[in-house]
Amino acid sequence: MTESAVWPARSRMRPLGGDQTTIHDGFWAERLRVNRERTIPHGLGQLRRAGTLDNLRLAAGAAAGDYRADADSGGAVLPFLDSDVYKWLEAVGWAGDDGLRAAADEVIAVVAAAQRPDGYVNSFVQVVRDGRPYQDLAWGHELYCLGHLVQAGIAWHRALGDDRLLDIATRAVDHAYDALGEEGIDGHPEIEMALVELARVRGEPRYTEFAARMLDRRGHGRLGEGRFGPAYWQDHAPVRTATEVAGHAVRQLYLDCGAVDVAVERGDTELLDAVRRRWDDMVRTRRYLTGALGSRHRDEAFGDPYELPPDRAYAETCAAIASVMLAWRLLLATGEPAYADDIERAMFNGVLSGLSRSGTEFFYTNPLHRRTHRTYEPAGHGQRAPWQACACCPPNLMRLLSSWPHYLATGDETGLQIHQYATSTIRVGEAEIAVRTHYPWDGRVDVSVMRSPQRPWTLALRVPGWCAGATLAVAGQEPLPVAAGYAERTRVWAPGDRVTLDLPLPARCTEPDPRVDAVRGCVAFERGPIVYCVESADLPETVDVDDLRWDPAREVVAVPRPELGEEWVGLDVPVTGGGVASAIPYHAWANRGPGGMRVWLPR
Amino acid sequence: MTESAVWPARSRMRPLGGDQTTIHDGFWAERLRVNRERTIPHGLGQLRRAGTLDNLRLAAGAAAGDYRADADSGGAVLPFLDSDVYKWLEAVGWAGDDGLRAAADEVIAVVAAAQRPDGYVNSFVQVVRDGRPYQDLAWGHELYCLGHLVQAGIAWHRALGDDRLLDIATRAVDHAYDALGEEGIDGHPEIEMALVELARVRGEPRYTEFAARMLDRRGHGRLGEGRFGPAYWQDHAPVRTATEVAGHAVRQLYLDCGAVDVAVERGDTELLDAVRRRWDDMVRTRRYLTGALGSRHRDEAFGDPYELPPDRAYAETCAAIASVMLAWRLLLATGEPAYADDIERAMFNGVLSGLSRSGTEFFYTNPLHRRTHRTYEPAGHGQRAPWQACACCPPNLMRLLSSWPHYLATGDETGLQIHQYATSTIRVGEAEIAVRTHYPWDGRVDVSVMRSPQRPWTLALRVPGWCAGATLAVAGQEPLPVAAGYAERTRVWAPGDRVTLDLPLPARCTEPDPRVDAVRGCVAFERGPIVYCVESADLPETVDVDDLRWDPAREVVAVPRPELGEEWVGLDVPVTGGGVASAIPYHAWANRGPGGMRVWLPR
């Protein structure tokens, strides 16, 4: 068994290894295929084109010239570009594809060559600065980059048994430990979760203690005011006492990932409870319907409670990804199904919207409303781009999709829990099950037991919180109603046993919280885990998405949309004037040229 | 007669000189007194404290040390701080106060000392850069600062007959002319209107031609992409063909001020029409109810049409001020009363909100909604501040209020037009009138003729567009209904003649444009020119402004609010649950401690 990305020594639910779940077919199989065949290779090309690899070559003394900044950055030289290389390497690690693995050898060699004899590696500091490490912890992103190097090393170690990157990363961490073990925190959290995972891999608790000290140092104004005040980097209040998420969304969520990891490792329920409190508040007051997070452009920040403008949503792809990472940690720690619901909402909507159908273009921000009539914009604006000057999101999507099978299921002493539905095979110990489903387009999930030990164990299937009227039929018996949460059946399972979960998927008309000013008087449409939107591409030239008004007197009807994808389902939404507007899954918008789009339709 | 700030050779309406209008009493007299006695002196103290004056002393070689950046700027050294000094000087010029004038002598001496023998003066370039002028026209603000120097010089020349600053400014302009006459534009427009006014003062058309060439050079991508694309600095489309305002709001409005000035000077109706088209579109699609402009924080920009979030409104004080400057130029050029309505809306709401009642604290942004429950904020956030690191707004308020009497009335060959109502004396040639009113709290305006030539002339009184049921009574006759626009009466006026304009001021419930998503399902309340808001300070501790819902079944009632100000009128707005919420004039919010505030109330 190979370990997966998050591998606590103990937790309420136990993750499965990367080789214990295989997705064979259906929605996710197709997205994972595109990630492997298109997105990750495209990423390598872009790392070459943008100069990101060359920057490491400069650090290695293996090339000459200027440190490269992407042309789109307006000449700014960004200090965190190495992390894009590491996230790409992590994606290759979890993808388990021999062709990609071979292509990555060159990249690993570049990283190895860039590392100094003292273990330090950071192309920006080595090339653009004077080589003195840790001089600008607030903005320099050195430990942030290091954290991503560690996570790449762990992926290659766990999934491929290849320790080249892990050895590089460990030497680099030891360098940082010697310099900063007693003082210093990074303006951008990320190192904390990486250190805990490294402690798990290396059996070295001192890395966890290093992370724990960084968590406790934060929140006391050590990072200064910066441009946006101390809350921007979560330095305004201690991680144990802050009651609300604040500041830069990705930073907050990465910080809380590290906090859960430390809490689980040390049995620190106070710390875990602090993260859970923030999560609950965030979901209640600051999350978009699509699972997107962060409403402010200026500082990439969470807004105030209920400040959720659909048009000016920042909704960075990385923030939705970070929420999946954090919800997974909370699910493992607590076993509460709501976290799996949260993962599903983010993945099918706010995460996938970051990626084009082609797999080679990316959104950085994911608004829920784009007006048809726009003031002057540069060409390509509002469309996904092949890469970004600040290219954090593309390789983050790659590594998440590569590791997505990790998120399907967990095991514990009682049995097996299935959290996400895909046509797949899942193996735990002596048990093996096969899942067949056309989810998310169809709500039926068939589970067949292929192998089983000769003792009772519990099969738990998640019934999403949005679902009413779900039923479960076990081994040919009558279907019985099951409530949201985990539908559990305990028995001595035998090969050939079948369980059928039926999740009704009527179109749902969703009212916003009345405290969200920006969408008052509007409704959105959902079906199963999918949030829908109306897009110009489906409207006559003469109709503006912003002029549509929902007509509640008529029914919303689910309709096949085979031109969008096999089995895909759209919604026909009745609008005033007697017609209907064709709604498509939100994550699929902006694949048919520029235009307007709305998730929330006025009544 | 002294000329006022904008003094075209010919225009549809003719401005009056600064000594032709005097405000004696009432709302505006009080604001002007506070400006003179509190705000302008406070400004000098802040220019000293922040180091803005010292920076010019460094340029003069009269001091030693580092170029000063305000502590609030996070260490950033801003290139445009000289302009704060020049705007303050302009404010002193128009204020016509002997005490202030004496205090300004020191400041003028500092500017004079900083000017190089070749005429160039810019403390940032002289101290922080290598002294080579015009190396960074896109971001350097050199011509922007120069424009403000020119306007200060013109104020002192026209209002005080003191040419010290005008001579400094003219030498500096000649330096710029020699260097940039044939090429170059500034990333931040402002110099254009200053050059036209300098041409008027000096009788030198070449300055107008210089401005005209800069206008025509703009819009062809000369400034590059910058951080925010070419529309940010209006370099995406030529000034004659751009149909919509775009980018940084203050830049667009200052540019269009210069365009009107050039158009009027050269009889260029094509250019004038282009500005009018943009103005009309802006008022229709991009203006807040308060007259505020610019909805985006990220690039201080106009958003897309109808993108008008009340909470995240950027609504920079300077943008509202710039709109007053532009509307005044358009009013003079066209004689259309809607521009005077626009000035009134901006002044009573989005401009005045930038200033505390005390006169010594300032808002940079003027949102129309502040939630009670806020995520962590630094102390003082959401309250006006004594100064800002980027202190463009405070001295801009000072100069506008100092010159506010210029905006009351105009004269032309037919007679006198009164645009704004204040208890005042207005003199034109042989005519003199006295205006008495308690406007904006009461809608009655009494005009008495004090002197008059022995020939017929027309008295025109503006009836605001929001006003229904206005009446005009002339010389003891029966009041007659008058429509929005100018109510005109032509006769041979005699001393003692009285005209009474009655503007009914019922509370108005204002529905938003249905295309403004952010306030759908809400209404706002206005009375006369005043926009109202509900503020926490008027609510019981247990009631949150965000939980109030307007109850349309009951009447909104005007009530005296003497504790806010003599004669002030508030509104009691019925809310669900049987109570009322006390609404106060929007511009007066945030004078009673931190809390929530809403202009738009949900139904």
GROMACS .gro file of N, CA and C in nm, chain A residues 5 23 38 54 71 114 143 284 290-291 307 324 345 348 365 404 413-414 497 502 508 531 536 583:
model
   72
    5ALA      N    1  -0.165   1.168   0.026
    5ALA     CA    2  -0.103   1.298   0.055
    5ALA      C    3  -0.107   1.336   0.202
   23ILE      N    4  -1.010   0.512  -1.017
   23ILE     CA    5  -1.129   0.561  -1.087
   23ILE      C    6  -1.122   0.511  -1.230
   38ARG      N    7  -0.321   1.607  -2.088
   38ARG     CA    8  -0.313   1.741  -2.145
   38ARG      C    9  -0.255   1.844  -2.046
   54ASP      N   10   1.423   2.791  -1.612
   54ASP     CA   11   1.552   2.859  -1.635
   54ASP      C   12   1.599   2.933  -1.511
   71ALA      N   13   0.606   3.787  -1.910
   71ALA     CA   14   0.574   3.915  -1.974
   71ALA      C   15   0.447   3.976  -1.914
  114ALA      N   16   2.034   2.314  -0.844
  114ALA     CA   17   2.019   2.448  -0.786
  114ALA      C   18   2.047   2.447  -0.636
  143LEU      N   19   0.981   3.002   0.278
  143LEU     CA   20   0.931   2.880   0.343
  143LEU      C   21   0.808   2.827   0.270
  284ARG      N   22  -2.079   2.946   0.676
  284ARG     CA   23  -2.206   3.011   0.702
  284ARG      C   24  -2.211   3.153   0.647
  290THR      N   25  -2.078   2.835  -0.506
  290THR     CA   26  -1.990   2.745  -0.582
  290THR      C   27  -1.879   2.687  -0.496
  291GLY      N   28  -1.879   2.717  -0.368
  291GLY     CA   29  -1.768   2.674  -0.283
  291GLY      C   30  -1.648   2.766  -0.293
  307GLU      N   31  -2.051   3.945   0.268
  307GLU     CA   32  -2.003   4.031   0.160
  307GLU      C   33  -1.962   3.938   0.046
  324VAL      N   34  -1.060   2.244  -0.017
  324VAL     CA   35  -1.069   2.097  -0.030
  324VAL      C   36  -0.963   2.032   0.059
  345ARG      N   37  -1.894   2.018  -0.307
  345ARG     CA   38  -1.940   2.147  -0.360
  345ARG      C   39  -1.825   2.223  -0.424
  348PHE      N   40  -1.689   2.027  -0.771
  348PHE     CA   41  -1.773   2.029  -0.891
  348PHE      C   42  -1.799   2.171  -0.943
  365THR      N   43  -0.935   3.388  -1.114
  365THR     CA   44  -1.053   3.426  -1.037
  365THR      C   45  -1.176   3.363  -1.100
  404TRP      N   46  -0.681   1.324  -0.663
  404TRP     CA   47  -0.825   1.317  -0.635
  404TRP      C   48  -0.871   1.178  -0.591
  413GLU      N   49  -1.149   0.120   1.177
  413GLU     CA   50  -1.161  -0.014   1.234
  413GLU      C   51  -1.299  -0.074   1.208
  414THR      N   52  -1.399   0.012   1.180
  414THR     CA   53  -1.534  -0.041   1.161
  414THR      C   54  -1.561  -0.081   1.017
  497ASP      N   55  -2.241  -0.941  -0.319
  497ASP     CA   56  -2.340  -0.855  -0.253
  497ASP      C   57  -2.345  -0.720  -0.324
  502ASP      N   58  -2.971   0.547  -0.394
  502ASP     CA   59  -3.041   0.629  -0.492
  502ASP      C   60  -3.056   0.771  -0.438
  508ARG      N   61  -3.303   2.214  -0.816
  508ARG     CA   62  -3.336   2.289  -0.695
  508ARG      C   63  -3.322   2.439  -0.722
  531VAL      N   64  -2.382   2.337  -0.948
  531VAL     CA   65  -2.441   2.470  -0.955
  531VAL      C   66  -2.447   2.510  -1.102
  536SER      N   67  -2.420   3.359  -2.218
  536SER     CA   68  -2.457   3.420  -2.346
  536SER      C   69  -2.459   3.319  -2.460
  583ALA      N   70  -2.959   2.664  -1.890
  583ALA     CA   71  -2.850   2.677  -1.793
  583ALA      C   72  -2.756   2.558  -1.805
   0.00000   0.00000   0.00000
